[in-house]
Amino acid sequence: MRNRAWVGILMMSIAGGLAAQEVEPVNLPPPQTEGGMPLMQALKERRSTREFSPVGLPPQVLSDLLWAAAGVNRPASGKRTAPSARDWREIDIYVATADGTYVFDPNAHALRPVLPRDIRALTGTQDFVPRAPVNLVYVANLDRMTGPGSDQKGLYAAAATGFIAQNVYLYCASAGLATVVRGSIDREALAAAVGLGPNQTIILAQTVGYPKTAH
Ligand SMILES: Cc1cc2nc3c(=O)[nH]c(=O)nc-3n(C[C@H](O)[C@H](O)[C@H](O)COP(=O)(O)O)c2cc1C
């Protein structure tokens, strides 16, 4: 990443002998929720791009990206920028970077460490995936999907992921970032590397970075 100081603190904690899950979350800078490109212009610009610069995303950009994806936009209820059936909030966003793997905690607006390893190459089968600075992995936690509608978990989790992915597409259009949502994943290998449980399903992944020509 361009600014590695905040990640460095985290890595020191891990090197100090704590298991990743015991390390304190990494607080992201508060998201900048004003401004950006007008919506209609962002819709005009939305597209899939498969050529990325290896330059990392600054913490503020990562913060804004994750807030746009599924951050809390109504703090009183904890509800988010993306809808979810029955407000299950079943999709967790794993964030794979060169510095390690995290899961986004929307309530704390923080990254919780998952693995002190670069597993970007495992998040997709295409050649640009390992080199791009950020790969988001959308994982459904099926345990949160209870009550009416829970007989259609796959359908609802896929729909919820689609909303998040489109939020990311629109943020990237607005911020001049490149992105592509991806289904081409070796899900078994990735789930094993991340240590997912039997009730966690990888739905899609999404690569984000600066366009190759910009840097
Ligand atoms: C569910 C889904 C899965 C996709 N999987 C991949 C993928 O694995 N690899 C890829 O390069 N693009 C993938 N795409 C992106 C599509 O190829 C892309 O959206 C389509 O070609 C239209 O281009 P556009 O997004 O620029 O409009 C996927 C899109 C969706 C909606």
PDB file of N, CA and C and ligand atoms in Angstrom, residues 46-50 125-126 128 169 179-185 204-205, ligand 1:
ATOM      1  N   ARG A  46     -19.375   3.702 -15.538  1.00  0.00           N
ATOM      2  CA  ARG A  46     -19.230   2.353 -14.965  1.00  0.00           C
ATOM      3  C   ARG A  46     -18.853   1.331 -16.029  1.00  0.00           C
ATOM      4  N   ARG A  47     -17.830   0.560 -15.731  1.00  0.00           N
ATOM      5  CA  ARG A  47     -17.377  -0.466 -16.668  1.00  0.00           C
ATOM      6  C   ARG A  47     -16.461  -1.439 -15.959  1.00  0.00           C
ATOM      7  N   SER A  48     -16.243  -2.591 -16.580  1.00  0.00           N
ATOM      8  CA  SER A  48     -15.257  -3.546 -16.068  1.00  0.00           C
ATOM      9  C   SER A  48     -13.925  -3.275 -16.742  1.00  0.00           C
ATOM     10  N   THR A  49     -12.870  -3.282 -15.936  1.00  0.00           N
ATOM     11  CA  THR A  49     -11.508  -3.061 -16.436  1.00  0.00           C
ATOM     12  C   THR A  49     -10.633  -4.179 -15.899  1.00  0.00           C
ATOM     13  N   ARG A  50      -9.756  -4.688 -16.748  1.00  0.00           N
ATOM     14  CA  ARG A  50      -8.924  -5.834 -16.352  1.00  0.00           C
ATOM     15  C   ARG A  50      -7.431  -5.538 -16.454  1.00  0.00           C
ATOM     16  N   THR A 125      -8.678 -16.536 -10.862  1.00  0.00           N
ATOM     17  CA  THR A 125      -7.888 -17.338 -11.795  1.00  0.00           C
ATOM     18  C   THR A 125      -7.243 -16.499 -12.889  1.00  0.00           C
ATOM     19  N   GLN A 126      -7.538 -15.206 -12.958  1.00  0.00           N
ATOM     20  CA  GLN A 126      -7.052 -14.399 -14.077  1.00  0.00           C
ATOM     21  C   GLN A 126      -5.723 -13.729 -13.743  1.00  0.00           C
ATOM     22  N   PHE A 128      -4.376 -10.792 -13.967  1.00  0.00           N
ATOM     23  CA  PHE A 128      -4.248  -9.483 -13.331  1.00  0.00           C
ATOM     24  C   PHE A 128      -4.516  -9.534 -11.821  1.00  0.00           C
ATOM     25  N   TYR A 169     -18.603  -0.662  -8.085  1.00  0.00           N
ATOM     26  CA  TYR A 169     -18.438  -0.184  -9.470  1.00  0.00           C
ATOM     27  C   TYR A 169     -18.669   1.331  -9.546  1.00  0.00           C
ATOM     28  N   THR A 179     -12.002  -1.480 -11.860  1.00  0.00           N
ATOM     29  CA  THR A 179     -12.561  -2.616 -11.109  1.00  0.00           C
ATOM     30  C   THR A 179     -13.203  -3.620 -12.053  1.00  0.00           C
ATOM     31  N   VAL A 180     -13.266  -4.864 -11.590  1.00  0.00           N
ATOM     32  CA  VAL A 180     -14.069  -5.882 -12.276  1.00  0.00           C
ATOM     33  C   VAL A 180     -14.564  -6.875 -11.224  1.00  0.00           C
ATOM     34  N   VAL A 181     -15.841  -7.205 -11.304  1.00  0.00           N
ATOM     35  CA  VAL A 181     -16.399  -8.234 -10.420  1.00  0.00           C
ATOM     36  C   VAL A 181     -16.120  -9.583 -11.071  1.00  0.00           C
ATOM     37  N   ARG A 182     -15.865 -10.601 -10.244  1.00  0.00           N
ATOM     38  CA  ARG A 182     -15.408 -11.865 -10.817  1.00  0.00           C
ATOM     39  C   ARG A 182     -16.071 -13.072 -10.147  1.00  0.00           C
ATOM     40  N   GLY A 183     -16.481 -13.992 -11.027  1.00  0.00           N
ATOM     41  CA  GLY A 183     -16.969 -15.274 -10.514  1.00  0.00           C
ATOM     42  C   GLY A 183     -15.961 -16.383 -10.707  1.00  0.00           C
ATOM     43  N   SER A 184     -14.959 -16.114 -11.505  1.00  0.00           N
ATOM     44  CA  SER A 184     -13.955 -17.127 -11.819  1.00  0.00           C
ATOM     45  C   SER A 184     -12.958 -17.228 -10.660  1.00  0.00           C
ATOM     46  N   ILE A 185     -13.266 -18.133  -9.751  1.00  0.00           N
ATOM     47  CA  ILE A 185     -12.506 -18.293  -8.496  1.00  0.00           C
ATOM     48  C   ILE A 185     -12.420 -19.786  -8.209  1.00  0.00           C
ATOM     49  N   LEU A 204     -18.707 -14.018  -4.864  1.00  0.00           N
ATOM     50  CA  LEU A 204     -17.954 -13.400  -5.956  1.00  0.00           C
ATOM     51  C   LEU A 204     -16.734 -12.702  -5.370  1.00  0.00           C
ATOM     52  N   ALA A 205     -15.850 -12.279  -6.241  1.00  0.00           N
ATOM     53  CA  ALA A 205     -14.728 -11.432  -5.851  1.00  0.00           C
ATOM     54  C   ALA A 205     -14.743 -10.196  -6.743  1.00  0.00           C
TER      55      ALA A 205
HETATM   56  C1  LIG B   1     -21.857 -12.449 -11.735  1.00  0.00           C
HETATM   57  C2  LIG B   1     -20.722 -11.926 -12.597  1.00  0.00           C
HETATM   58  C3  LIG B   1     -19.571 -12.657 -12.722  1.00  0.00           C
HETATM   59  C4  LIG B   1     -18.512 -12.179 -13.486  1.00  0.00           C
HETATM   60  N1  LIG B   1     -17.346 -12.889 -13.525  1.00  0.00           N
HETATM   61  C5  LIG B   1     -16.278 -12.369 -14.198  1.00  0.00           C
HETATM   62  C6  LIG B   1     -15.022 -13.043 -14.137  1.00  0.00           C
HETATM   63  O1  LIG B   1     -14.857 -14.081 -13.509  1.00  0.00           O
HETATM   64  N2  LIG B   1     -13.975 -12.483 -14.787  1.00  0.00           N
HETATM   65  C7  LIG B   1     -14.100 -11.309 -15.488  1.00  0.00           C
HETATM   66  O2  LIG B   1     -13.094 -10.849 -16.040  1.00  0.00           O
HETATM   67  N3  LIG B   1     -15.272 -10.651 -15.539  1.00  0.00           N
HETATM   68  C8  LIG B   1     -16.361 -11.140 -14.900  1.00  0.00           C
HETATM   69  N4  LIG B   1     -17.548 -10.458 -14.894  1.00  0.00           N
HETATM   70  C9  LIG B   1     -17.629  -9.148 -15.584  1.00  0.00           C
HETATM   71  C10 LIG B   1     -18.381  -9.271 -16.912  1.00  0.00           C
HETATM   72  O3  LIG B   1     -17.584  -9.980 -17.844  1.00  0.00           O
HETATM   73  C11 LIG B   1     -18.678  -7.867 -17.417  1.00  0.00           C
HETATM   74  O4  LIG B   1     -19.555  -7.219 -16.516  1.00  0.00           O
HETATM   75  C12 LIG B   1     -19.322  -7.916 -18.795  1.00  0.00           C
HETATM   76  O5  LIG B   1     -18.380  -8.313 -19.760  1.00  0.00           O
HETATM   77  C13 LIG B   1     -19.889  -6.552 -19.215  1.00  0.00           C
HETATM   78  O6  LIG B   1     -18.874  -5.566 -19.193  1.00  0.00           O
HETATM   79  P1  LIG B   1     -19.044  -4.222 -18.330  1.00  0.00           P
HETATM   80  O7  LIG B   1     -19.043  -4.616 -16.876  1.00  0.00           O
HETATM   81  O8  LIG B   1     -17.850  -3.386 -18.675  1.00  0.00           O
HETATM   82  O9  LIG B   1     -20.338  -3.608 -18.715  1.00  0.00           O
HETATM   83  C14 LIG B   1     -18.625 -10.944 -14.182  1.00  0.00           C
HETATM   84  C15 LIG B   1     -19.822 -10.208 -14.054  1.00  0.00           C
HETATM   85  C16 LIG B   1     -20.855 -10.692 -13.277  1.00  0.00           C
HETATM   86  C17 LIG B   1     -22.112  -9.868 -13.148  1.00  0.00           C
END
